[in-house]
Amino acid sequence: MTDTLHATDNFMPEQRRGSAVMRLALSNELGLAVLIAIAFGAFAITLPGFTSPFSLFTIGRQIGIDTMIGLAMMAVIVTGGLDLSVGAIGVCAAMVFGFLAQKMGIPLPLAAPGAILFGAVLGFINGYTVVRSGVHSFIITLASMSIFFGVMIFLTQAQSFNELPASVQALGKLRVGGMVSVLLLITLAVCAALSIFYRYTVLGRQMLAAGANPRAAELSGIRTGRVIISCHMLTGALAAFAGLMLTARTGAAVPSMAGHLGQDWLLPAFLAPVLGGTLLSGGRVSVVGTLLGATFVTIMTSGLLLMRVGEFWILACLGLMLLLAVLADRFRQQVLRARGMI
Amino acid sequence: MALSFTRIFDNDWVGPGLVSLAAIIGISIFQPSFLSPFNIFVLLSAISVNMVIALGQLVIIAIGQMNLALGAFGGLVAICFVAIMELYGVPPILATVIGLAIGALAGGLTGFVIARTGISAFIITLAGLQIFKGINLGITEAQPFYGVPQSVKDFGNLSMLGPIPWLVLPMIIASLGMWYLFARLRIGRYILAIGGNRTAAELSGINVTATIIWAHAISGLLAAIAGMMLVARLQIGQPTIGDDWLISSFAAPVIGGAVLAGGHVSVAGTFFGVVIIAIITQALVLFAIDPFVVQIVLGGLILWAVGINRLRELRVAKFNARTA
């Protein structure tokens, strides 16, 4: 029963009851935007240097990277699954990029798409295994994160590629108008493309339908297996993209850039979409919400760092933030249900 | 005859047990030093710690959830255990009790949030992982505590009898305790019932909230034991304790035939899962194979075990369909 209602929620929003204003007021996006404005205002007033061009540039760059990581996870959460291997895929793709650009001397315009394609291939391996085995993506990607990372460390012998062409690092340092990172602009472009993709393309709509109610989608002629595999491929490609952006920031492809097995990406990967209102049960995405979620997290982290809160305590704060985000989401759904809006 | 033969193989622990035996025989033929008393001692120490870790995940798998925060619990308890002994001179026995209490409390708290909100255990334990790891690093600033008393060091590094380390003791107690829990105790039956079919369990009057809290508290308790065992073995309070528990804590129960959807677990199977992982890790060292390969092998083992479990499920389904 809830499943059917849930599916209509995505495709026929005009049938929902309740005023548009009320819906907007209870949406994640508006709430987040207000929180961002408050946090940014408070830090800007109390912390000198928070709004300096360089500070804004680094914050923007971080937002760009964290949003991309969040989008990568969002693309697979749509199916009601998840991908623990995003970090491993991101690092693997970055290392492939390093190998192509540094060792093989392949020009960057070819090496970068090659690395992203490689990420999509790793995503395909995940998706194919999940669909064919029928085992939950948690355990499959737990295994594949270990395998991808293990193979990468074995092949690279944990050595980084740090003699990349100078233009890679230059891209990471490039500013538009003195304070806007090019990486942020790239992410915004990807956000726009993804919004169009989920809203107007057949495959994008199929992904949402298959996530909301796989049986209904199957019955209406969608080949859910293929759609789920393409979700995993999209996740792989976006994770690879994030890996490349991180490479541009550091100017080198480093095997440890996402921590042991790529685990360090897990929190930003889930935090941004969950804050932004993507349902973990699948079927609903919010690209703008993910962008706002990553923005909020980055502003809080930068502000707390400037306030000299130890970086380790910030880790604990981020965990707490994830907890509060899901609790708030639960509360919001209860309110909406009580008012008959879902 | 044929039927009883199949019956034996339907036991979860038989397959992994045979694989362990074959691996031990195979490796000791190529490398006789594998069965030297020293090597057995090292192997048993590793198996003891990893078994307790795997049991911590097993109880959560049984109820149909997952615990990403297991390693964070273990690491936090390990740090607190050494910190109170070093800074306040608390005797080891009392410190152990406090450590166990912290673990059970952290687990129980996580379970409480999961049970009361109904939010997926994955996301709550991911938040828990970050919070407890953050507290750990915030306390230690990533520096180890060195003040481990000699008695604790001895417990982790001396032998009880021949090649059998003292560390085996907590492992045996924990394993028997968990076996007893699932086979005889009401709470264990409740955990399996909820894992098998939550709605049915709820309708038959089981207090789901309390059971989930219990399961997570037990998981936290086991993580605490494993964390303190590692302190004894490593002889220092490392803040990194628990960082690498995630993969192996899932691999061993899955190799031991646990159904990830919940409701079906095997303590004996998990033990042989731990043994297989320990043997393979050791063999890679003995044959001087790149240690990085361990990660690949662990991931491969999970996939292999998941595949085997899946085949067995299908076979059972077919068998039931024929007899029905």
XYZ file of C-alpha atoms in Angstrom:
666
model
C 0.000 0.000 0.000
C 2.650 2.476 0.992
C 4.657 1.373 -2.034
C 1.947 2.349 -4.478
C 1.363 5.653 -2.793
C 5.035 6.219 -2.789
C 5.318 5.651 -6.516
C 2.558 8.105 -7.311
C 4.374 10.593 -5.165
C 7.129 10.692 -7.768
C 5.201 10.754 -10.947
C 2.082 12.729 -10.230
C 3.045 15.416 -7.763
C 0.020 17.499 -8.729
C -2.222 14.888 -7.146
C -0.780 15.491 -3.721
C -2.968 17.339 -1.297
C -1.814 20.299 0.760
C -0.783 23.751 -0.300
C 2.318 24.325 -2.383
C 3.631 26.746 0.231
C 3.325 24.161 2.991
C 5.093 21.567 0.839
C 7.916 23.960 0.112
C 8.178 24.901 3.777
C 8.566 21.267 4.742
C 10.970 20.377 1.923
C 14.579 19.523 2.655
C 15.846 22.012 0.120
C 14.348 25.093 1.729
C 15.264 23.965 5.232
C 18.827 23.366 4.111
C 19.051 26.697 2.309
C 17.954 28.464 5.498
C 20.460 26.493 7.571
C 23.228 27.312 5.092
C 22.336 31.012 5.199
C 22.335 31.027 9.023
C 25.609 29.102 9.302
C 27.318 31.189 6.647
C 26.084 34.447 8.195
C 27.155 33.436 11.695
C 30.644 32.373 10.587
C 31.045 35.434 8.348
C 30.318 37.775 11.262
C 32.277 35.976 13.992
C 35.260 34.654 12.053
C 37.509 37.179 10.325
C 38.915 35.670 7.155
C 35.979 33.330 6.574
C 34.800 35.435 3.633
C 38.229 36.206 2.187
C 38.511 35.313 -1.526
C 40.936 32.469 -0.794
C 38.705 31.005 1.918
C 35.678 31.182 -0.366
C 37.723 29.542 -3.123
C 38.760 26.565 -0.953
C 35.242 26.178 0.457
C 33.798 26.208 -3.071
C 36.323 23.627 -4.245
C 35.495 21.364 -1.320
C 31.770 21.745 -2.040
C 32.464 20.708 -5.632
C 34.261 17.519 -4.605
C 31.882 16.524 -1.781
C 28.849 17.103 -3.983
C 30.307 14.839 -6.653
C 30.915 12.088 -4.068
C 27.356 12.545 -2.802
C 25.913 12.399 -6.332
C 27.807 9.163 -6.954
C 26.108 7.526 -3.975
C 22.766 9.153 -4.804
C 22.765 7.525 -8.240
C 22.691 4.066 -6.647
C 20.527 4.916 -3.614
C 17.800 5.528 -6.233
C 17.518 1.745 -6.622
C 17.160 1.249 -2.876
C 20.669 -0.200 -2.860
C 23.997 1.304 -1.924
C 27.618 1.158 -2.985
C 30.306 0.851 -0.333
C 32.969 0.796 -3.033
C 32.579 4.436 -4.226
C 35.828 5.411 -2.499
C 37.675 2.423 -3.919
C 36.341 3.153 -7.426
C 37.284 6.833 -7.110
C 40.849 6.020 -6.113
C 41.194 3.275 -8.745
C 40.033 5.683 -11.465
C 42.417 8.372 -10.218
C 45.295 5.877 -10.349
C 44.310 4.804 -13.875
C 44.293 8.475 -14.831
C 47.732 8.894 -13.277
C 49.020 5.854 -15.155
C 47.606 7.030 -18.487
C 48.755 10.630 -18.106
C 52.151 10.084 -16.494
C 53.392 6.666 -17.639
C 51.761 6.397 -21.064
C 51.923 10.108 -21.859
C 48.379 10.114 -23.168
C 47.003 13.664 -23.512
C 44.661 14.767 -20.718
C 41.520 15.172 -22.860
C 41.797 11.420 -23.551
C 43.115 10.269 -20.168
C 40.308 11.863 -18.133
C 37.410 10.313 -20.091
C 39.354 7.035 -20.059
C 39.472 7.093 -16.266
C 35.765 7.944 -16.026
C 34.964 5.104 -18.399
C 37.047 2.822 -16.201
C 34.939 3.901 -13.202
C 31.797 3.028 -15.149
C 33.254 -0.405 -15.936
C 33.898 -1.063 -12.235
C 30.320 0.091 -11.567
C 29.127 -2.339 -14.226
C 30.926 -5.192 -12.434
C 29.109 -4.236 -9.205
C 25.724 -3.877 -10.887
C 26.012 -7.067 -12.930
C 26.980 -9.094 -9.850
C 24.169 -7.584 -7.770
C 21.517 -8.221 -10.429
C 22.652 -11.707 -11.418
C 23.243 -13.015 -7.880
C 20.188 -11.405 -6.305
C 22.299 -10.692 -3.220
C 21.953 -7.281 -1.557
C 24.328 -4.652 -2.901
C 25.707 -4.076 0.617
C 27.566 -7.373 0.726
C 28.543 -7.383 -2.967
C 30.069 -3.909 -2.801
C 31.670 -4.721 0.565
C 33.504 -7.509 -1.250
C 34.233 -5.470 -4.348
C 35.576 -2.530 -2.327
C 38.131 -4.911 -0.842
C 38.945 -6.408 -4.240
C 39.170 -3.135 -6.215
C 41.296 -1.504 -3.556
C 43.452 -4.607 -3.122
C 44.154 -4.921 -6.851
C 44.923 -1.203 -7.087
C 47.366 -1.287 -4.156
C 48.942 -4.466 -5.522
C 49.468 -3.031 -9.004
C 50.685 0.394 -7.872
C 52.628 -0.992 -4.890
C 51.079 1.933 -2.947
C 53.161 4.424 -4.961
C 51.537 7.657 -6.070
C 51.751 9.288 -9.491
C 53.125 12.704 -8.597
C 54.637 13.824 -11.894
C 51.397 14.571 -13.649
C 51.316 17.312 -16.295
C 51.327 20.750 -14.649
C 47.929 21.590 -16.123
C 46.260 19.081 -13.771
C 47.244 21.008 -10.669
C 46.662 24.288 -12.484
C 43.036 23.244 -13.006
C 42.672 22.598 -9.291
C 44.004 26.085 -8.538
C 42.133 27.893 -11.279
C 39.738 30.569 -10.028
C 37.017 32.395 -11.884
C 36.407 35.946 -10.700
C 39.049 35.573 -8.003
C 37.025 33.363 -5.689
C 35.088 30.672 -7.560
C 36.830 27.355 -8.137
C 36.548 25.840 -11.607
C 35.933 22.468 -9.903
C 32.768 23.914 -8.345
C 31.592 25.120 -11.768
C 32.206 21.664 -13.240
C 30.134 20.133 -10.448
C 27.314 22.619 -11.043
C 27.311 21.638 -14.717
C 27.101 17.950 -13.760
C 24.246 18.774 -11.360
C 22.331 20.503 -14.145
C 22.913 17.580 -16.495
C 21.762 15.062 -13.873
C 18.623 17.078 -13.092
C 17.685 17.029 -16.768
C 18.614 13.346 -16.969
C 16.301 12.284 -14.101
C 13.490 14.560 -15.221
C 13.362 14.300 -18.974
C 15.175 11.210 -20.249
C 13.643 7.753 -20.556
C 16.509 6.036 -18.749
C 16.404 8.560 -15.906
C 12.655 8.092 -15.426
C 13.101 4.332 -15.587
C 15.724 4.513 -12.829
C 13.274 6.344 -10.550
C 10.437 3.970 -11.402
C 12.543 0.856 -10.844
C 13.690 2.257 -7.517
C 10.249 3.243 -6.290
C 8.577 -0.053 -7.070
C 10.587 -2.680 -8.963
C 7.616 -5.029 -9.481
C 5.368 -2.349 -10.914
C 8.225 -1.136 -13.121
C 8.881 -4.670 -14.377
C 5.182 -5.163 -15.135
C 5.032 -1.927 -17.099
C 7.782 -3.188 -19.371
C 10.954 -1.780 -17.837
C 13.890 -4.173 -17.841
C 14.753 -3.500 -14.204
C 17.927 -5.589 -14.275
C 19.469 -3.436 -16.985
C 18.278 -0.234 -15.336
C 19.854 -1.226 -12.006
C 23.118 -2.058 -13.770
C 23.078 1.383 -15.420
C 22.535 2.994 -12.000
C 25.670 1.276 -10.739
C 27.567 2.379 -13.862
C 26.489 5.974 -13.293
C 27.695 5.685 -9.698
C 31.044 4.347 -10.903
C 31.450 7.147 -13.453
C 30.579 9.876 -10.927
C 32.881 8.335 -8.307
C 35.666 8.339 -10.906
C 34.864 11.987 -11.653
C 35.199 12.801 -7.941
C 38.503 10.924 -7.855
C 39.807 13.019 -10.759
C 38.727 16.253 -9.042
C 40.581 15.208 -5.917
C 43.622 14.469 -8.084
C 43.402 17.965 -9.556
C 43.263 19.456 -6.060
C 46.351 17.602 -4.773
C 48.150 17.625 -8.114
C 48.925 13.917 -7.713
C 47.123 10.583 -7.803
C 47.636 9.185 -4.300
C 46.471 5.648 -3.342
C 45.618 6.734 0.211
C 43.534 9.766 -0.787
C 40.295 8.130 0.350
C 41.699 6.285 3.351
C 41.903 2.539 3.929
C 39.759 0.788 1.276
C 38.301 4.173 0.348
C 36.275 4.182 3.572
C 36.802 7.915 4.166
C 34.357 8.706 1.380
C 31.490 6.829 2.983
C 30.397 9.612 5.302
C 30.336 12.471 2.760
C 28.801 10.060 0.247
C 25.792 9.360 2.465
C 25.636 12.648 4.345
C 24.982 14.891 1.333
C 22.127 12.891 -0.272
C 20.479 12.051 3.057
C 20.591 15.679 4.195
C 19.215 16.622 0.785
C 16.170 14.382 1.100
C 17.086 11.391 -1.055
C 15.095 8.449 0.304
C 17.262 5.499 1.341
C 14.492 3.145 0.295
C 14.885 4.351 -3.287
C 12.702 5.983 -5.892
C 13.321 9.612 -5.032
C 16.356 11.762 -5.769
C 17.150 15.371 -5.178
C 20.163 16.634 -7.094
C 19.763 20.155 -5.709
C 19.302 18.722 -2.226
C 22.566 16.791 -2.530
C 24.342 19.970 -3.632
C 22.860 21.894 -0.688
C 23.674 19.037 1.700
C 27.322 19.020 0.661
C 27.394 22.831 0.882
C 26.046 22.794 4.435
C 28.530 20.134 5.551
C 31.477 21.946 3.978
C 30.549 25.318 5.494
C 30.108 23.770 8.937
C 33.422 21.905 8.672
C 35.356 24.960 7.452
C 33.796 27.182 10.108
C 34.518 24.737 12.918
C 38.098 24.317 11.686
C 38.565 28.094 11.695
C 37.164 28.159 15.229
C 40.026 25.779 16.107
C 37.766 22.919 17.020
C 40.081 19.902 16.665
C 39.633 18.137 13.342
C 38.998 14.847 15.151
C 36.054 16.296 17.043
C 34.682 17.520 13.708
C 34.540 13.865 12.634
C 32.294 13.188 15.612
C 30.213 16.283 14.759
C 29.680 15.050 11.202
C 28.487 11.690 12.523
C 26.098 13.496 14.833
C 24.928 15.613 11.895
C 24.092 12.467 9.898
C 22.130 11.148 12.870
C 20.212 14.426 13.256
C 19.570 14.564 9.501
C 17.890 11.156 9.407
C 15.931 11.917 12.574
C 14.721 15.222 11.107
C 13.779 13.427 7.904
C 11.772 10.879 9.888
C 9.989 13.669 11.743
C 9.246 15.542 8.518
C 7.707 12.442 6.963
C 5.508 11.945 10.006
C 4.266 15.523 9.752
C 3.609 15.134 6.030
C 1.782 11.855 6.597
C -0.310 13.322 9.390
C -1.374 16.105 7.047
C -2.087 13.648 4.269
C 0.547 15.040 1.949
C 2.238 11.732 1.147
C 22.472 -43.350 2.621
C 22.361 -40.659 0.002
C 19.968 -38.683 2.146
C 22.113 -38.793 5.290
C 25.112 -37.822 3.188
C 23.266 -34.695 1.999
C 22.114 -34.053 5.544
C 25.681 -33.853 6.790
C 26.520 -31.367 4.074
C 23.529 -29.277 4.962
C 25.219 -28.454 8.267
C 26.680 -24.997 7.960
C 30.024 -25.821 9.513
C 30.880 -28.975 7.530
C 31.883 -27.259 4.296
C 34.092 -24.583 5.883
C 35.443 -27.209 8.306
C 36.552 -29.475 5.434
C 38.087 -26.507 3.606
C 40.034 -25.554 6.759
C 41.284 -29.124 7.179
C 42.311 -29.379 3.522
C 44.085 -26.015 3.726
C 45.995 -27.039 6.867
C 47.102 -30.346 5.325
C 47.934 -28.783 1.975
C 49.995 -25.924 3.375
C 51.843 -28.091 5.919
C 52.982 -30.425 3.108
C 54.572 -27.539 1.222
C 55.706 -25.685 4.297
C 56.339 -27.956 7.336
C 57.050 -24.943 9.567
C 53.339 -24.162 9.305
C 52.647 -26.656 12.091
C 55.538 -25.569 14.309
C 54.449 -24.753 17.902
C 55.375 -21.103 17.383
C 53.303 -20.785 14.246
C 50.341 -22.522 15.855
C 50.630 -20.071 18.748
C 50.563 -17.083 16.384
C 47.708 -18.581 14.393
C 45.606 -19.269 17.492
C 46.169 -15.740 18.812
C 44.919 -14.260 15.544
C 41.972 -16.667 15.377
C 40.964 -15.845 18.975
C 40.718 -12.094 18.401
C 39.060 -12.404 14.975
C 36.506 -14.904 16.249
C 35.294 -12.504 18.935
C 35.074 -9.717 16.314
C 33.117 -11.998 13.971
C 30.712 -12.953 16.790
C 30.071 -9.264 17.365
C 28.884 -8.966 13.763
C 27.144 -12.377 13.816
C 24.591 -11.358 16.441
C 23.611 -8.318 14.340
C 23.445 -10.381 11.134
C 21.167 -12.789 13.021
C 18.636 -10.032 13.603
C 18.827 -9.012 9.958
C 20.872 -5.837 10.301
C 24.499 -4.781 9.979
C 26.886 -2.986 12.301
C 29.416 -0.700 10.646
C 30.387 0.750 14.030
C 31.796 -2.513 15.434
C 35.408 -1.438 14.917
C 34.711 2.026 16.324
C 33.273 0.442 19.510
C 36.339 -1.805 19.829
C 38.768 1.050 19.241
C 37.066 3.370 21.739
C 36.967 0.670 24.434
C 40.615 -0.232 23.788
C 41.635 3.401 24.285
C 39.519 3.908 27.407
C 40.791 0.605 28.849
C 44.428 1.696 28.643
C 43.705 5.348 29.475
C 42.038 4.605 32.838
C 44.825 2.181 33.784
C 47.579 4.618 32.795
C 46.089 7.902 34.003
C 44.111 6.826 37.085
C 45.929 3.620 38.078
C 42.742 1.549 37.889
C 43.561 -2.173 38.402
C 43.246 -4.267 35.180
C 40.289 -6.330 36.424
C 38.227 -3.234 37.226
C 39.357 -1.589 33.966
C 38.152 -4.660 32.059
C 34.739 -4.412 33.688
C 34.546 -0.691 32.856
C 35.605 -1.462 29.271
C 32.878 -4.082 28.923
C 30.349 -1.618 30.307
C 31.391 1.072 27.805
C 31.070 -1.386 24.923
C 27.658 -2.649 26.001
C 26.461 0.900 26.623
C 27.651 2.164 23.221
C 26.018 -0.824 21.522
C 22.826 -0.496 23.524
C 22.596 3.193 22.673
C 22.966 2.435 18.958
C 20.346 -0.292 19.251
C 18.012 2.083 21.051
C 18.212 4.668 18.264
C 17.679 1.998 15.586
C 14.763 0.363 17.375
C 12.975 3.535 18.384
C 13.291 5.434 15.090
C 13.017 2.514 12.685
C 15.745 4.069 10.522
C 17.976 1.549 8.727
C 20.752 0.132 10.896
C 23.200 0.863 8.088
C 22.820 4.631 8.346
C 22.647 4.739 12.155
C 25.766 2.610 12.578
C 27.539 4.668 9.899
C 26.826 7.744 12.020
C 27.848 5.770 15.124
C 31.117 4.750 13.460
C 31.944 8.384 12.822
C 30.895 9.585 16.273
C 32.754 6.918 18.279
C 35.831 7.093 16.050
C 35.776 10.883 16.385
C 35.601 10.637 20.187
C 38.459 8.114 20.114
C 40.687 10.415 18.042
C 39.552 13.474 19.964
C 40.692 11.888 23.246
C 43.959 10.464 21.925
C 44.751 13.010 19.171
C 45.814 9.895 17.216
C 48.632 9.141 19.698
C 48.808 5.704 21.339
C 48.722 5.111 25.110
C 51.752 3.118 26.240
C 50.910 2.409 29.897
C 49.726 -1.179 29.580
C 50.410 -3.153 32.823
C 52.657 -6.201 32.590
C 49.858 -8.580 33.595
C 47.754 -7.453 30.616
C 50.737 -7.801 28.248
C 51.375 -11.308 29.595
C 47.773 -12.296 29.015
C 48.102 -11.354 25.363
C 51.495 -12.914 24.707
C 52.095 -15.894 27.009
C 50.988 -19.450 26.457
C 48.481 -21.206 28.657
C 49.540 -24.711 27.687
C 52.128 -25.585 25.053
C 51.260 -23.690 21.873
C 47.870 -22.540 23.223
C 47.804 -18.832 24.134
C 45.804 -17.378 27.028
C 43.894 -15.329 24.454
C 42.024 -18.507 23.516
C 40.191 -18.323 26.839
C 37.971 -15.272 26.141
C 37.345 -16.633 22.638
C 36.079 -19.963 24.013
C 33.919 -18.264 26.624
C 32.436 -15.885 24.026
C 31.814 -18.676 21.496
C 30.147 -20.997 24.004
C 28.151 -18.060 25.328
C 26.897 -17.156 21.856
C 26.118 -20.768 21.006
C 24.151 -21.069 24.242
C 22.423 -17.772 23.514
C 21.156 -18.854 20.092
C 20.393 -22.473 21.030
C 18.938 -22.192 24.513
C 18.156 -18.673 25.649
C 14.876 -16.933 24.980
C 16.555 -13.707 23.876
C 18.607 -15.631 21.286
C 15.465 -17.259 19.889
C 13.802 -13.859 19.737
C 16.782 -12.427 17.841
C 16.578 -15.209 15.241
C 12.803 -14.900 15.015
C 12.995 -11.174 14.300
C 15.734 -11.784 11.733
C 13.638 -14.479 10.047
C 10.384 -12.561 9.881
C 10.020 -9.364 11.806
C 6.292 -8.932 11.344
C 5.544 -12.504 12.389
C 7.775 -12.085 15.441
C 6.030 -8.871 16.388
C 2.586 -10.411 15.974
C 3.498 -13.377 18.151
C 4.170 -11.001 20.997
C 7.942 -10.585 20.922
C 9.129 -7.215 22.195
C 11.037 -6.170 19.078
C 12.439 -2.919 20.481
C 13.938 -4.579 23.560
C 15.361 -7.456 21.516
C 17.068 -5.131 19.033
C 18.605 -3.170 21.919
C 19.819 -6.432 23.483
C 21.366 -7.624 20.221
C 23.292 -4.379 19.766
C 24.385 -4.328 23.405
C 25.768 -7.870 23.019
C 27.506 -6.779 19.811
C 29.078 -3.838 21.663
C 30.130 -6.148 24.499
C 31.890 -8.515 22.083
C 33.563 -5.601 20.308
C 34.804 -4.427 23.709
C 36.260 -7.867 24.495
C 38.012 -7.976 21.108
C 39.355 -4.444 21.548
C 40.863 -5.265 24.937
C 42.277 -8.571 23.627
C 44.053 -6.576 20.929
C 45.471 -4.180 23.538
C 46.885 -7.193 25.396
C 48.343 -8.631 22.207
C 49.789 -5.399 20.781
C 50.925 -4.197 24.250
C 49.849 -0.617 23.525
C 46.562 1.262 23.268
C 46.511 2.028 19.543
C 43.819 4.473 18.353
C 43.780 2.577 15.038
C 42.426 -0.596 16.690
C 39.196 -1.509 14.919
C 39.885 0.339 11.666
C 40.223 -2.878 9.663
C 37.509 -5.013 11.254
C 34.729 -4.292 8.773
C 35.534 -6.692 5.931
C 36.677 -9.665 8.013
C 33.793 -9.302 10.478
C 31.397 -9.924 7.596
C 33.551 -12.435 5.739
C 33.742 -15.005 8.558
C 30.000 -15.288 9.350
C 29.139 -15.351 5.639
C 31.686 -18.108 4.974
C 30.109 -19.887 7.952
C 26.753 -19.934 6.189
C 24.987 -17.012 7.858
C 22.021 -15.696 5.866
C 22.495 -11.949 5.488
C 18.777 -11.268 5.568
C 18.833 -12.587 9.136
C 17.304 -15.453 11.047
C 19.952 -18.069 10.355
C 23.493 -18.099 11.757
C 26.060 -20.673 12.787
C 28.627 -20.131 15.535
C 30.635 -23.237 14.540
C 30.509 -22.225 10.870
C 31.731 -18.742 11.777
C 34.627 -20.311 13.694
C 35.767 -22.210 10.602
C 35.264 -19.039 8.558
C 37.704 -17.287 10.899
C 40.109 -20.252 10.645
C 40.051 -20.165 6.839
C 40.775 -16.427 6.780
C 43.595 -16.819 9.327
C 45.172 -19.699 7.412
C 45.052 -17.864 4.110
C 46.509 -14.696 5.631
C 49.295 -16.770 7.218
C 49.941 -18.739 4.054
C 50.429 -15.533 2.077
C 53.099 -14.536 4.606
C 54.726 -17.986 4.655
C 54.968 -18.138 0.880
C 56.213 -14.531 0.810
C 53.315 -13.336 -1.343
C 52.605 -9.614 -1.452
C 50.605 -8.756 1.711
C 48.394 -6.440 -0.348
C 46.881 -9.557 -1.904
C 45.108 -10.274 1.406
C 42.480 -7.619 0.583
C 41.743 -9.189 -2.783
C 41.486 -12.664 -1.261
C 39.131 -11.476 1.502
C 36.806 -9.835 -1.012
C 36.940 -12.906 -3.224
C 36.128 -15.163 -0.252
C 33.010 -13.138 0.553
C 31.780 -13.417 -3.038
C 32.574 -17.124 -3.122
C 30.735 -17.773 0.151
C 27.744 -15.693 -0.925
C 27.591 -17.728 -4.131
C 27.734 -21.051 -2.241
C 25.045 -19.930 0.223
C 22.867 -18.857 -2.688
C 23.254 -22.240 -4.400
C 22.351 -24.037 -1.169
C 19.255 -21.864 -0.796
C 18.165 -22.703 -4.330
C 18.788 -26.417 -3.721
C 16.723 -26.344 -0.536
C 13.927 -24.528 -2.362
C 13.986 -27.136 -5.139
C 14.008 -29.989 -2.614
C 11.047 -28.481 -0.764
C 9.145 -27.995 -3.999
C 9.670 -31.672 -4.911
C 8.604 -33.043 -1.545
C 5.639 -30.731 -1.154
